[in-house]
Each structure stands twice: as C-alpha cells, then as structure tokens.
PDB file of C-alpha atoms in Angstrom:
ATOM      1  CA  MET A   1      88.960 104.996  88.188  1.00 31.00           C
ATOM      2  CA  ALA A   2      91.574 102.133  89.549  1.00 37.00           C
ATOM      3  CA  LEU A   3      93.317  99.897  87.472  1.00 34.00           C
ATOM      4  CA  THR A   4      92.745  96.641  89.351  1.00 38.00           C
ATOM      5  CA  LEU A   5      94.326  93.096  88.081  1.00 36.00           C
ATOM      6  CA  SER A   6      92.463  90.371  89.770  1.00 38.00           C
ATOM      7  CA  LEU A   7      94.443  87.211  89.692  1.00 36.00           C
ATOM      8  CA  THR A   8      91.953  84.934  90.422  1.00 36.00           C
ATOM      9  CA  MET A   9      87.974  85.793  90.894  1.00 33.00           C
ATOM     10  CA  ALA A  10      85.978  84.532  92.769  1.00 33.00           C
ATOM     11  CA  ALA A  11      83.279  84.856  96.148  1.00 32.00           C
ATOM     12  CA  CYS A  12      84.722  84.778  99.170  1.00 35.00           C
ATOM     13  CA  GLY A  13      83.970  85.280 103.095  1.00 37.00           C
ATOM     14  CA  GLY A  14      85.055  84.684 106.375  1.00 42.00           C
ATOM     15  CA  GLY A  15      87.937  86.994 107.819  1.00 46.00           C
ATOM     16  CA  SER A  16      91.082  86.070 110.112  1.00 43.00           C
ATOM     17  CA  GLY A  17      91.933  82.568 109.523  1.00 45.00           C
ATOM     18  CA  GLY A  18      89.034  81.681 107.378  1.00 57.00           C
ATOM     19  CA  THR A  19      88.763  80.517 103.955  1.00 61.00           C
ATOM     20  CA  THR A  20      87.009  81.317 100.548  1.00 61.00           C
ATOM     21  CA  ALA A  21      84.124  78.857  99.610  1.00 57.00           C
ATOM     22  CA  ASP A  22      86.317  77.144  97.784  1.00 65.00           C
ATOM     23  CA  GLY A  23      89.413  76.617 100.391  1.00 76.00           C
ATOM     24  CA  SER A  24      91.583  79.203  99.149  1.00 90.00           C
ATOM     25  CA  LEU A  25      92.965  82.157 101.523  1.00 97.00           C
ATOM     26  CA  HIS A  26      92.221  85.956  99.415  1.00 97.00           C
ATOM     27  CA  LEU A  27      94.012  88.727  99.754  1.00 98.00           C
ATOM     28  CA  ALA A  28      93.722  92.435  99.021  1.00 98.00           C
ATOM     29  CA  VAL A  29      97.237  93.886  97.893  1.00 98.00           C
ATOM     30  CA  ILE A  30      96.457  97.355  97.698  1.00 98.00           C
ATOM     31  CA  PRO A  31      99.511  99.710  96.624  1.00 97.00           C
ATOM     32  CA  LYS A  32      99.816 103.908  97.237  1.00 95.00           C
ATOM     33  CA  GLY A  33      99.642 104.011  93.004  1.00 92.00           C
ATOM     34  CA  THR A  34      99.348 101.940  90.442  1.00 89.00           C
ATOM     35  CA  THR A  35     101.679 103.818  87.888  1.00 84.00           C
ATOM     36  CA  HIS A  36     105.747 103.930  89.015  1.00 83.00           C
ATOM     37  CA  GLU A  37     107.873 101.129  88.255  1.00 86.00           C
ATOM     38  CA  PHE A  38     107.782 100.732  92.282  1.00 90.00           C
ATOM     39  CA  TRP A  39     105.017  98.705  92.396  1.00 93.00           C
ATOM     40  CA  LYS A  40     104.960  97.215  89.931  1.00 94.00           C
ATOM     41  CA  SER A  41     107.672  95.026  91.666  1.00 94.00           C
ATOM     42  CA  ILE A  42     105.551  95.191  94.650  1.00 96.00           C
ATOM     43  CA  HIS A  43     102.624  93.253  92.439  1.00 98.00           C
ATOM     44  CA  ALA A  44     105.402  91.392  90.899  1.00 97.00           C
ATOM     45  CA  GLY A  45     107.064  90.343  94.523  1.00 98.00           C
ATOM     46  CA  ALA A  46     103.219  89.592  95.819  1.00 98.00           C
ATOM     47  CA  ILE A  47     102.524  87.329  92.515  1.00 98.00           C
ATOM     48  CA  LYS A  48     105.989  85.068  93.199  1.00 98.00           C
ATOM     49  CA  ALA A  49     104.567  84.284  96.641  1.00 98.00           C
ATOM     50  CA  GLN A  50     101.018  83.485  95.473  1.00 98.00           C
ATOM     51  CA  ARG A  51     102.926  81.195  93.290  1.00 97.00           C
ATOM     52  CA  GLU A  52     105.739  79.248  95.373  1.00 98.00           C
ATOM     53  CA  TYR A  53     102.239  78.540  97.583  1.00 97.00           C
ATOM     54  CA  GLU A  54     100.044  77.246  95.351  1.00 96.00           C
ATOM     55  CA  ALA A  55     102.949  74.847  93.924  1.00 97.00           C
ATOM     56  CA  GLN A  56     103.078  73.742  97.822  1.00 96.00           C
ATOM     57  CA  GLY A  57      99.333  72.942  97.505  1.00 96.00           C
ATOM     58  CA  VAL A  58      98.219  75.942  99.759  1.00 96.00           C
ATOM     59  CA  ALA A  59      95.839  77.462  97.047  1.00 97.00           C
ATOM     60  CA  VAL A  60      95.863  81.955  97.759  1.00 97.00           C
ATOM     61  CA  ARG A  61      94.345  84.374  95.506  1.00 97.00           C
ATOM     62  CA  LEU A  62      95.435  87.928  95.029  1.00 98.00           C
ATOM     63  CA  THR A  63      93.651  90.877  94.193  1.00 98.00           C
ATOM     64  CA  TRP A  64      95.275  94.459  93.549  1.00 98.00           C
ATOM     65  CA  LYS A  65      94.107  97.491  93.300  1.00 97.00           C
ATOM     66  CA  GLY A  66      94.774 100.922  94.532  1.00 96.00           C
ATOM     67  CA  PRO A  67      94.513 104.298  93.092  1.00 94.00           C
ATOM     68  CA  ILE A  68      96.557 106.286  90.404  1.00 88.00           C
ATOM     69  CA  ARG A  69      97.234 108.846  91.953  1.00 87.00           C
ATOM     70  CA  GLU A  70      99.580 108.475  95.445  1.00 89.00           C
ATOM     71  CA  ASP A  71      97.643 112.217  96.893  1.00 88.00           C
ATOM     72  CA  ASP A  72      94.575 110.231  96.555  1.00 93.00           C
ATOM     73  CA  ARG A  73      93.811 109.498 100.098  1.00 94.00           C
ATOM     74  CA  GLU A  74      90.012 108.842  99.774  1.00 96.00           C
ATOM     75  CA  GLN A  75      90.294 106.447  97.108  1.00 97.00           C
ATOM     76  CA  GLN A  76      92.725 104.232  98.883  1.00 97.00           C
ATOM     77  CA  ILE A  77      90.096 104.537 101.451  1.00 97.00           C
ATOM     78  CA  GLN A  78      87.049 103.401  99.293  1.00 97.00           C
ATOM     79  CA  VAL A  79      89.786 100.613  98.162  1.00 97.00           C
ATOM     80  CA  VAL A  80      90.181  99.017 101.617  1.00 97.00           C
ATOM     81  CA  GLU A  81      86.701  99.704 102.501  1.00 96.00           C
ATOM     82  CA  GLY A  82      85.279  97.820  99.217  1.00 96.00           C
ATOM     83  CA  PHE A  83      87.477  94.930 100.235  1.00 97.00           C
ATOM     84  CA  LEU A  84      85.743  94.833 104.031  1.00 96.00           C
ATOM     85  CA  SER A  85      81.901  94.560 102.506  1.00 94.00           C
ATOM     86  CA  GLN A  86      83.788  91.772 100.212  1.00 93.00           C
ATOM     87  CA  GLY A  87      85.197  90.022 103.652  1.00 90.00           C
ATOM     88  CA  VAL A  88      88.585  89.066 102.026  1.00 97.00           C
ATOM     89  CA  ASN A  89      90.918  87.341 104.493  1.00 98.00           C
ATOM     90  CA  GLY A  90      94.043  89.661 105.057  1.00 98.00           C
ATOM     91  CA  ILE A  91      94.674  92.846 103.448  1.00 98.00           C
ATOM     92  CA  VAL A  92      98.304  94.277 102.506  1.00 98.00           C
ATOM     93  CA  LEU A  93      98.428  97.580 102.179  1.00 98.00           C
ATOM     94  CA  ALA A  94     100.865 100.343 101.218  1.00 97.00           C
ATOM     95  CA  PRO A  95      99.075 102.717 103.400  1.00 96.00           C
ATOM     96  CA  LEU A  96      99.614 106.935 101.707  1.00 92.00           C
ATOM     97  CA  ASP A  97      98.956 108.269 104.329  1.00 93.00           C
ATOM     98  CA  ALA A  98     100.219 107.696 107.683  1.00 94.00           C
ATOM     99  CA  SER A  99      96.775 109.257 109.771  1.00 96.00           C
ATOM    100  CA  ALA A 100      94.141 108.546 106.953  1.00 95.00           C
ATOM    101  CA  LEU A 101      94.312 104.464 107.010  1.00 97.00           C
ATOM    102  CA  VAL A 102      94.037 104.553 110.358  1.00 97.00           C
ATOM    103  CA  ARG A 103      90.281 104.407 110.876  1.00 97.00           C
ATOM    104  CA  PRO A 104      89.684 101.059 107.834  1.00 97.00           C
ATOM    105  CA  VAL A 105      92.527  99.407 109.425  1.00 98.00           C
ATOM    106  CA  GLN A 106      91.178  99.746 112.707  1.00 98.00           C
ATOM    107  CA  GLU A 107      87.414  98.417 111.241  1.00 97.00           C
ATOM    108  CA  ALA A 108      89.249  95.761 109.347  1.00 97.00           C
ATOM    109  CA  LYS A 109      89.984  94.236 112.798  1.00 97.00           C
ATOM    110  CA  ARG A 110      87.379  95.054 114.087  1.00 97.00           C
ATOM    111  CA  ALA A 111      85.503  92.735 111.343  1.00 96.00           C
ATOM    112  CA  GLY A 112      88.135  90.211 112.247  1.00 97.00           C
ATOM    113  CA  ILE A 113      90.133  90.870 108.426  1.00 98.00           C
ATOM    114  CA  PRO A 114      94.175  91.327 109.416  1.00 98.00           C
ATOM    115  CA  THR A 115      96.534  93.739 108.295  1.00 98.00           C
ATOM    116  CA  VAL A 116      99.357  93.640 107.612  1.00 98.00           C
ATOM    117  CA  VAL A 117     101.545  96.755 106.295  1.00 98.00           C
ATOM    118  CA  ILE A 118     104.567  96.976 103.293  1.00 98.00           C
ATOM    119  CA  ASP A 119     106.499 100.473 102.538  1.00 95.00           C
ATOM    120  CA  SER A 120     105.026 103.297 104.555  1.00 94.00           C
ATOM    121  CA  ALA A 121     103.966 103.249 108.579  1.00 94.00           C
ATOM    122  CA  LEU A 122     100.305 103.682 109.905  1.00 96.00           C
ATOM    123  CA  ALA A 123     100.409 105.381 113.238  1.00 96.00           C
ATOM    124  CA  SER A 124      98.767 102.315 114.994  1.00 96.00           C
ATOM    125  CA  GLY A 125      99.344  98.974 116.422  1.00 96.00           C
ATOM    126  CA  ASP A 126      96.617  97.717 114.225  1.00 97.00           C
ATOM    127  CA  ALA A 127      98.633  95.920 111.877  1.00 98.00           C
ATOM    128  CA  VAL A 128     100.340  92.023 112.860  1.00 98.00           C
ATOM    129  CA  SER A 129     102.804  93.355 110.845  1.00 98.00           C
ATOM    130  CA  PHE A 130     105.481  95.930 109.299  1.00 98.00           C
ATOM    131  CA  VAL A 131     107.436  94.534 106.386  1.00 98.00           C
ATOM    132  CA  ALA A 132     109.418  97.465 104.910  1.00 97.00           C
ATOM    133  CA  THR A 133     112.710  99.613 104.091  1.00 95.00           C
ATOM    134  CA  ASP A 134     114.677 101.380 106.941  1.00 97.00           C
ATOM    135  CA  ASN A 135     113.773 104.199 105.465  1.00 97.00           C
ATOM    136  CA  GLU A 136     115.709 106.824 108.168  1.00 98.00           C
ATOM    137  CA  LYS A 137     118.408 104.637 107.312  1.00 98.00           C
ATOM    138  CA  GLY A 138     118.186 105.042 103.526  1.00 98.00           C
ATOM    139  CA  GLY A 139     118.644 108.557 104.083  1.00 98.00           C
ATOM    140  CA  ALA A 140     121.241 108.552 105.935  1.00 98.00           C
ATOM    141  CA  LEU A 141     123.473 106.607 102.970  1.00 98.00           C
ATOM    142  CA  ALA A 142     122.004 109.108 100.813  1.00 98.00           C
ATOM    143  CA  ALA A 143     123.519 112.023 103.148  1.00 98.00           C
ATOM    144  CA  ASP A 144     127.116 110.144 103.786  1.00 98.00           C
ATOM    145  CA  ARG A 145     126.888 109.694  99.807  1.00 98.00           C
ATOM    146  CA  LEU A 146     126.285 113.618  98.946  1.00 98.00           C
ATOM    147  CA  GLY A 147     128.355 114.814 102.693  1.00 98.00           C
ATOM    148  CA  GLN A 148     131.149 112.980 100.584  1.00 98.00           C
ATOM    149  CA  LEU A 149     130.965 114.436  97.189  1.00 98.00           C
ATOM    150  CA  LEU A 150     130.532 117.689  98.264  1.00 98.00           C
ATOM    151  CA  GLN A 151     133.382 117.247 100.316  1.00 98.00           C
ATOM    152  CA  GLY A 152     131.766 118.249 104.016  1.00 98.00           C
ATOM    153  CA  LYS A 153     131.106 121.493 102.121  1.00 97.00           C
ATOM    154  CA  GLY A 154     128.157 123.408 100.090  1.00 98.00           C
ATOM    155  CA  ARG A 155     124.673 124.067 100.340  1.00 98.00           C
ATOM    156  CA  VAL A 156     122.228 121.639  99.649  1.00 98.00           C
ATOM    157  CA  LEU A 157     118.607 121.856  98.265  1.00 97.00           C
ATOM    158  CA  VAL A 158     116.283 119.189  99.419  1.00 98.00           C
ATOM    159  CA  LEU A 159     112.812 118.420  97.552  1.00 98.00           C
ATOM    160  CA  ARG A 160     110.123 116.246 100.536  1.00 98.00           C
ATOM    161  CA  TYR A 161     107.635 114.471  98.752  1.00 97.00           C
ATOM    162  CA  GLN A 162     104.055 114.570 100.516  1.00 94.00           C
ATOM    163  CA  GLU A 163     102.969 115.662 103.367  1.00 92.00           C
ATOM    164  CA  GLY A 164     101.217 112.473 105.552  1.00 91.00           C
ATOM    165  CA  SER A 165     103.704 109.776 103.295  1.00 93.00           C
ATOM    166  CA  ALA A 166     105.711 107.714 106.626  1.00 94.00           C
ATOM    167  CA  SER A 167     107.967 106.524 104.368  1.00 94.00           C
ATOM    168  CA  THR A 168     109.801 109.510 102.593  1.00 96.00           C
ATOM    169  CA  GLU A 169     109.670 111.378 105.640  1.00 97.00           C
ATOM    170  CA  ALA A 170     111.912 108.876 107.464  1.00 97.00           C
ATOM    171  CA  ARG A 171     113.979 109.193 104.700  1.00 98.00           C
ATOM    172  CA  GLU A 172     113.783 112.886 104.588  1.00 98.00           C
ATOM    173  CA  LYS A 173     114.985 113.051 108.934  1.00 98.00           C
ATOM    174  CA  GLY A 174     117.039 110.150 107.750  1.00 98.00           C
ATOM    175  CA  PHE A 175     118.826 112.161 105.757  1.00 98.00           C
ATOM    176  CA  LEU A 176     118.615 115.572 107.166  1.00 98.00           C
ATOM    177  CA  ASP A 177     120.053 114.027 111.444  1.00 98.00           C
ATOM    178  CA  ARG A 178     122.886 112.489 109.431  1.00 98.00           C
ATOM    179  CA  LEU A 179     123.744 115.651 107.753  1.00 98.00           C
ATOM    180  CA  ALA A 180     123.761 117.362 110.790  1.00 98.00           C
ATOM    181  CA  SER A 181     125.692 115.324 112.670  1.00 98.00           C
ATOM    182  CA  GLN A 182     128.360 114.478 110.275  1.00 98.00           C
ATOM    183  CA  TYR A 183     128.057 117.774 107.689  1.00 98.00           C
ATOM    184  CA  PRO A 184     127.646 120.397 110.068  1.00 97.00           C
ATOM    185  CA  ASP A 185     129.587 122.872 107.065  1.00 98.00           C
ATOM    186  CA  ILE A 186     127.479 121.852 104.503  1.00 98.00           C
ATOM    187  CA  GLN A 187     123.942 124.588 104.829  1.00 98.00           C
ATOM    188  CA  ILE A 188     120.236 123.518 103.518  1.00 98.00           C
ATOM    189  CA  VAL A 189     119.264 125.802 102.161  1.00 97.00           C
ATOM    190  CA  SER A 190     116.113 125.086 101.331  1.00 97.00           C
ATOM    191  CA  ALA A 191     114.138 122.031 103.107  1.00 97.00           C
ATOM    192  CA  ASP A 192     109.944 122.759 103.278  1.00 97.00           C
ATOM    193  CA  GLN A 193     109.159 122.296  99.971  1.00 98.00           C
ATOM    194  CA  PHE A 194     107.162 119.400  98.019  1.00 98.00           C
ATOM    195  CA  ALA A 195     107.094 117.420  95.074  1.00 97.00           C
ATOM    196  CA  GLY A 196     103.617 116.212  95.357  1.00 95.00           C
ATOM    197  CA  PRO A 197     102.099 112.308  93.599  1.00 91.00           C
ATOM    198  CA  THR A 198     103.754 112.359  90.222  1.00 93.00           C
ATOM    199  CA  ARG A 199     107.096 113.015  87.865  1.00 95.00           C
ATOM    200  CA  ASP A 200     105.390 116.212  86.203  1.00 97.00           C
ATOM    201  CA  THR A 201     104.169 117.504  89.931  1.00 97.00           C
ATOM    202  CA  ALA A 202     107.438 116.856  90.895  1.00 98.00           C
ATOM    203  CA  LYS A 203     109.184 118.895  88.395  1.00 98.00           C
ATOM    204  CA  ARG A 204     107.463 121.807  88.445  1.00 98.00           C
ATOM    205  CA  ALA A 205     108.248 122.149  91.695  1.00 98.00           C
ATOM    206  CA  SER A 206     112.175 121.154  90.827  1.00 98.00           C
ATOM    207  CA  GLU A 207     112.127 124.448  88.554  1.00 98.00           C
ATOM    208  CA  ASN A 208     110.580 126.205  90.866  1.00 97.00           C
ATOM    209  CA  LEU A 209     113.852 125.721  93.208  1.00 97.00           C
ATOM    210  CA  LEU A 210     115.621 125.700  91.122  1.00 97.00           C
ATOM    211  CA  ASN A 211     114.623 129.173  89.053  1.00 96.00           C
ATOM    212  CA  ARG A 212     114.159 129.958  92.804  1.00 96.00           C
ATOM    213  CA  PHE A 213     118.085 129.185  94.349  1.00 94.00           C
ATOM    214  CA  GLY A 214     119.444 127.242  91.356  1.00 84.00           C
ATOM    215  CA  GLY A 215     122.884 129.832  91.144  1.00 89.00           C
ATOM    216  CA  GLN A 216     123.090 128.665  95.303  1.00 91.00           C
ATOM    217  CA  VAL A 217     123.256 124.706  95.262  1.00 97.00           C
ATOM    218  CA  ASP A 218     125.531 122.232  95.147  1.00 98.00           C
ATOM    219  CA  GLY A 219     123.817 119.713  95.537  1.00 98.00           C
ATOM    220  CA  VAL A 220     120.445 117.626  95.597  1.00 98.00           C
ATOM    221  CA  PHE A 221     118.953 115.062  96.903  1.00 98.00           C
ATOM    222  CA  THR A 222     115.287 113.358  96.202  1.00 98.00           C
ATOM    223  CA  PRO A 223     113.206 111.075  98.529  1.00 98.00           C
ATOM    224  CA  ASN A 224     111.396 108.638  95.883  1.00 95.00           C
ATOM    225  CA  GLU A 225     110.354 107.341  92.185  1.00 93.00           C
ATOM    226  CA  SER A 226     109.429 110.404  91.239  1.00 94.00           C
ATOM    227  CA  SER A 227     110.695 113.173  93.641  1.00 97.00           C
ATOM    228  CA  THR A 228     113.830 111.889  91.443  1.00 98.00           C
ATOM    229  CA  ALA A 229     112.705 111.569  88.168  1.00 97.00           C
ATOM    230  CA  GLY A 230     111.180 115.239  88.616  1.00 98.00           C
ATOM    231  CA  MET A 231     113.938 117.190  89.572  1.00 98.00           C
ATOM    232  CA  LEU A 232     115.726 115.348  87.199  1.00 98.00           C
ATOM    233  CA  LEU A 233     113.650 116.886  83.784  1.00 98.00           C
ATOM    234  CA  ALA A 234     114.421 119.692  85.342  1.00 98.00           C
ATOM    235  CA  LEU A 235     117.779 119.659  85.989  1.00 98.00           C
ATOM    236  CA  GLN A 236     118.505 119.020  82.592  1.00 97.00           C
ATOM    237  CA  ASP A 237     116.323 121.399  80.864  1.00 97.00           C
ATOM    238  CA  VAL A 238     118.187 123.996  83.191  1.00 96.00           C
ATOM    239  CA  GLY A 239     121.684 122.651  81.718  1.00 96.00           C
ATOM    240  CA  LYS A 240     123.066 122.041  85.476  1.00 96.00           C
ATOM    241  CA  ALA A 241     122.487 117.160  85.313  1.00 97.00           C
ATOM    242  CA  GLY A 242     125.772 116.736  86.233  1.00 96.00           C
ATOM    243  CA  GLN A 243     126.808 120.246  87.474  1.00 96.00           C
ATOM    244  CA  VAL A 244     124.330 120.082  90.809  1.00 97.00           C
ATOM    245  CA  ARG A 245     125.645 116.729  92.765  1.00 98.00           C
ATOM    246  CA  PHE A 246     122.225 114.346  92.660  1.00 98.00           C
ATOM    247  CA  VAL A 247     120.838 111.959  94.836  1.00 98.00           C
ATOM    248  CA  GLY A 248     117.865 110.274  94.607  1.00 98.00           C
ATOM    249  CA  PHE A 249     115.638 106.942  95.989  1.00 96.00           C
ATOM    250  CA  ASP A 250     114.261 103.904  94.039  1.00 94.00           C
ATOM    251  CA  SER A 251     115.309 102.968  90.227  1.00 90.00           C
ATOM    252  CA  SER A 252     114.423 103.580  87.366  1.00 90.00           C
ATOM    253  CA  GLU A 253     115.792 102.972  83.238  1.00 92.00           C
ATOM    254  CA  ALA A 254     116.132 106.767  82.750  1.00 95.00           C
ATOM    255  CA  PHE A 255     117.677 106.928  86.499  1.00 96.00           C
ATOM    256  CA  ILE A 256     120.338 104.206  85.399  1.00 95.00           C
ATOM    257  CA  THR A 257     121.011 106.388  82.251  1.00 97.00           C
ATOM    258  CA  ALA A 258     121.671 109.430  84.319  1.00 97.00           C
ATOM    259  CA  ILE A 259     124.160 107.489  86.653  1.00 97.00           C
ATOM    260  CA  ARG A 260     125.703 106.421  83.176  1.00 97.00           C
ATOM    261  CA  ASN A 261     125.880 109.482  81.293  1.00 97.00           C
ATOM    262  CA  LYS A 262     127.054 111.321  85.522  1.00 96.00           C
ATOM    263  CA  GLN A 263     124.000 113.601  85.763  1.00 98.00           C
ATOM    264  CA  LEU A 264     122.564 111.262  88.820  1.00 98.00           C
ATOM    265  CA  ASP A 265     125.410 110.492  91.710  1.00 98.00           C
ATOM    266  CA  GLY A 266     123.696 107.325  93.285  1.00 98.00           C
ATOM    267  CA  VAL A 267     120.282 106.437  93.848  1.00 98.00           C
ATOM    268  CA  VAL A 268     118.797 104.782  97.725  1.00 98.00           C
ATOM    269  CA  LEU A 269     117.746 100.778  96.428  1.00 97.00           C
ATOM    270  CA  GLN A 270     114.591  99.181  97.932  1.00 95.00           C
ATOM    271  CA  ASN A 271     113.712  96.407  97.430  1.00 96.00           C
ATOM    272  CA  PRO A 272     110.000  96.439  96.602  1.00 95.00           C
ATOM    273  CA  PHE A 273     110.209  93.054  94.718  1.00 96.00           C
ATOM    274  CA  GLU A 274     111.436  91.204  97.811  1.00 97.00           C
ATOM    275  CA  MET A 275     108.665  93.968 100.002  1.00 98.00           C
ATOM    276  CA  GLY A 276     106.332  92.479  98.043  1.00 98.00           C
ATOM    277  CA  TYR A 277     106.951  89.186  98.217  1.00 98.00           C
ATOM    278  CA  GLN A 278     107.661  89.303 102.210  1.00 98.00           C
ATOM    279  CA  GLY A 279     104.019  90.849 102.837  1.00 98.00           C
ATOM    280  CA  VAL A 280     101.934  88.475 101.070  1.00 98.00           C
ATOM    281  CA  ARG A 281     104.432  85.442 102.894  1.00 98.00           C
ATOM    282  CA  THR A 282     103.953  87.393 106.238  1.00 98.00           C
ATOM    283  CA  MET A 283      99.943  87.551 105.245  1.00 98.00           C
ATOM    284  CA  VAL A 284      99.313  83.523 104.611  1.00 98.00           C
ATOM    285  CA  ALA A 285     102.019  82.673 107.159  1.00 98.00           C
ATOM    286  CA  HIS A 286      99.353  84.917 110.165  1.00 98.00           C
ATOM    287  CA  LEU A 287      96.267  83.042 108.310  1.00 97.00           C
ATOM    288  CA  LYS A 288      97.703  79.280 109.057  1.00 96.00           C
ATOM    289  CA  GLY A 289      98.833  80.605 112.873  1.00 97.00           C
ATOM    290  CA  GLU A 290     102.277  80.543 111.858  1.00 97.00           C
ATOM    291  CA  ALA A 291     104.284  82.396 114.313  1.00 97.00           C
ATOM    292  CA  ILE A 292     105.234  85.998 112.011  1.00 98.00           C
ATOM    293  CA  GLN A 293     107.975  88.708 112.858  1.00 98.00           C
ATOM    294  CA  PRO A 294     105.784  92.408 114.010  1.00 97.00           C
ATOM    295  CA  ARG A 295     108.383  93.922 111.656  1.00 98.00           C
ATOM    296  CA  VAL A 296     110.745  92.554 108.536  1.00 98.00           C
ATOM    297  CA  ASP A 297     113.622  94.739 107.288  1.00 97.00           C
ATOM    298  CA  THR A 298     113.412  94.052 103.389  1.00 97.00           C
ATOM    299  CA  GLY A 299     117.010  96.101 103.174  1.00 96.00           C
ATOM    300  CA  VAL A 300     118.261  98.964 101.982  1.00 97.00           C
ATOM    301  CA  THR A 301     121.531 100.064  99.469  1.00 97.00           C
ATOM    302  CA  ILE A 302     123.244 103.079  98.039  1.00 98.00           C
ATOM    303  CA  VAL A 303     123.832 102.265  93.685  1.00 98.00           C
ATOM    304  CA  THR A 304     126.716 104.578  92.454  1.00 97.00           C
ATOM    305  CA  PRO A 305     128.637 104.475  89.203  1.00 96.00           C
ATOM    306  CA  GLU A 306     131.283 102.676  90.577  1.00 96.00           C
ATOM    307  CA  ASN A 307     129.231  99.542  91.533  1.00 97.00           C
ATOM    308  CA  LEU A 308     125.932 100.425  89.210  1.00 97.00           C
ATOM    309  CA  ASP A 309     127.351  96.776  87.372  1.00 96.00           C
ATOM    310  CA  THR A 310     127.570  94.376  89.986  1.00 97.00           C
ATOM    311  CA  ASP A 311     125.665  91.128  90.209  1.00 96.00           C
ATOM    312  CA  ALA A 312     124.056  92.922  93.633  1.00 94.00           C
ATOM    313  CA  SER A 313     122.961  95.917  91.320  1.00 95.00           C
ATOM    314  CA  LYS A 314     121.676  95.085  88.595  1.00 93.00           C
ATOM    315  CA  ALA A 315     119.329  92.664  91.392  1.00 91.00           C
ATOM    316  CA  LEU A 316     118.099  95.496  92.207  1.00 92.00           C
ATOM    317  CA  LEU A 317     117.751  97.230  89.507  1.00 90.00           C
ATOM    318  CA  ASN A 318     116.011  94.722  87.009  1.00 89.00           C
ATOM    319  CA  PRO A 319     113.540  93.009  89.091  1.00 91.00           C
ATOM    320  CA  PRO A 320     111.947  90.224  86.714  1.00 92.00           C
ATOM    321  CA  LEU A 321     108.496  91.733  86.089  1.00 93.00           C
ATOM    322  CA  SER A 322     108.345  90.555  82.667  1.00 93.00           C
ATOM    323  CA  GLU A 323     108.064  86.688  84.443  1.00 96.00           C
ATOM    324  CA  TYR A 324     105.008  87.845  87.030  1.00 97.00           C
ATOM    325  CA  LEU A 325     103.434  90.445  85.364  1.00 94.00           C
ATOM    326  CA  LYS A 326     101.485  90.081  82.106  1.00 81.00           C
TER     327      LYS A 326
END
C-alpha cells in the first residue's frame, strides 16, 4: 500500500518539455516514505511551489506518492515505473537507495521524462539536478557539538540508519571523519549497527546497543529522524536520557521537548520544506527550458538548547505544514 495524495488528477501525456492535454505540467513527487514529519515538510514545500506557479498563470499539477516504509525499494521502483506508464512530464524523486533507483531513472530519461533528485544522491548522472543538504557538513556539525560537550575525550556510539541510503551515509562519514581529525581522543565503541527504517526498528537496535555498550558510552550520534526517535526512547527507558550526551538529526515535537528537558543536546536540521519547494521549482524551470543549477544546496544548521528559541531555529522547527497540507 502507498499513501497517495493527488492535488489534481487528470489525463496526462508527453515527456520532457511537453504538457498534459489541458496545457499543464504534471509532476510526480516521490518521497522515500510517507510517515515521517520530514516527508510532510517536503510535501508542503512542493505544494507552495505549485501554488506560486498557479498564481503566475503557470498550470502545474502534482501527484505525491511513495512507499510507507523507507526500506521498500521494490515499491518505490514500482511507483516510478507507474508514473512512466502514465507519461508524466517530470519526476521529483528522493531515492531511498542510491543504486536500486538508477535503472528506473535511466528508463525515465529514455522515455523523455527528466528527474530532479532531492534529499539523497543517486549513483548516476541521469538526473538533471540534485537538490539537497550538504550531508557531510551536517555530520561534521554533529561531531563538533558532541566533541565539545565531551571536551575531546570519551566513548561514542554511532547508530547508522540503513544501508544504501546515500544521505545518511554521508552524514555518518562526515561525523566519523570530523571526530577522527579533530577529536582523536574520542573512541568509537560501535559504528557498524543499523537502525532500520522505522522508529520501532531503531528502538530495538538502540536497546541492543545500550545493553551491550551502555556502561561504556559517553555520547551518541544518530543520523536521521527515526534513528534519533528510537534512540531517545531507548535512553529514556533505561534511565540514561540526559546522562549520555546525545546529538541527533532532523526535528519533531518530541525532540524539541527532549532538548528543553536536557535529554537531547542538539539536532542537526535540514530544511525539508525548502527541499520540496526547490525540487519542484527546479523541475518546472527545466521543463520550461530555463537554465538550472546541477546542485542546489538547501542548507544545514544545528539547534541546541542555547539557540532553540531563536527566530531562525523556530522557522526550521515549525514549518507551515497546516497551511499547505489539509
């Protein structure tokens, strides 16, 4: 099953540069999953771009569809292939696997349907643009925060997200490389375990790691929303939340509460709303024959107890979802 929200549903045709029968551009926006707050923000940003074009007299139709679970490669491939058979004008895709989605994107290109990749890189050059966070920089920001909190010494646990996810692999690399270069007295006690695609799988993986290494751990890093949520729950369950220094990735109401309660020392924030917005704008510009950038950096920052209530942090932590998602 997949959660599908079609802003408009109509007959469509043509590939790159073409339009539907009524003269509009029909874009498929395909996330890695449909349950996490991160994807809701991307969805809202895409709708903002669509509405802006509508106000300018440019008819853009969006169909939002993706797998529920972020480990369902086959379903995401089927979603892409389904849009190819419909003949959409363009695809905005967050590939949940850097390699598994190469063939569907190649097939789209051969069919004259361009792809803008967002969030996570694809292991090919077939996309017309890549709109995403500088993920290695985000991992380095997390390493600096944890390294400073530990005063350059201690034992750190890294719970990875999922094999094949280019975005989180880059964050993990950025984190580990920065620790190795700037904080050589910090020891990595484990960095080879994976959280899996959901908060529940992440919680189980976190429990296993804490049972094994809990007495040896001074700090923890997790590279996405679900892994951060699972680790937070596991730390809370064993009474170590607030005792172990913890830096995560992405945002949720639970993370904001944990930061205020001193159970989470910081979260690295992307700008998924901007990612969805720029993904759609980049695709429409390409279809209209305008020059586009091959790489669009949507920014990254870290929110801590010290800057939690600044206007900049509030804007990232509370994107205007209700304005765009009904």
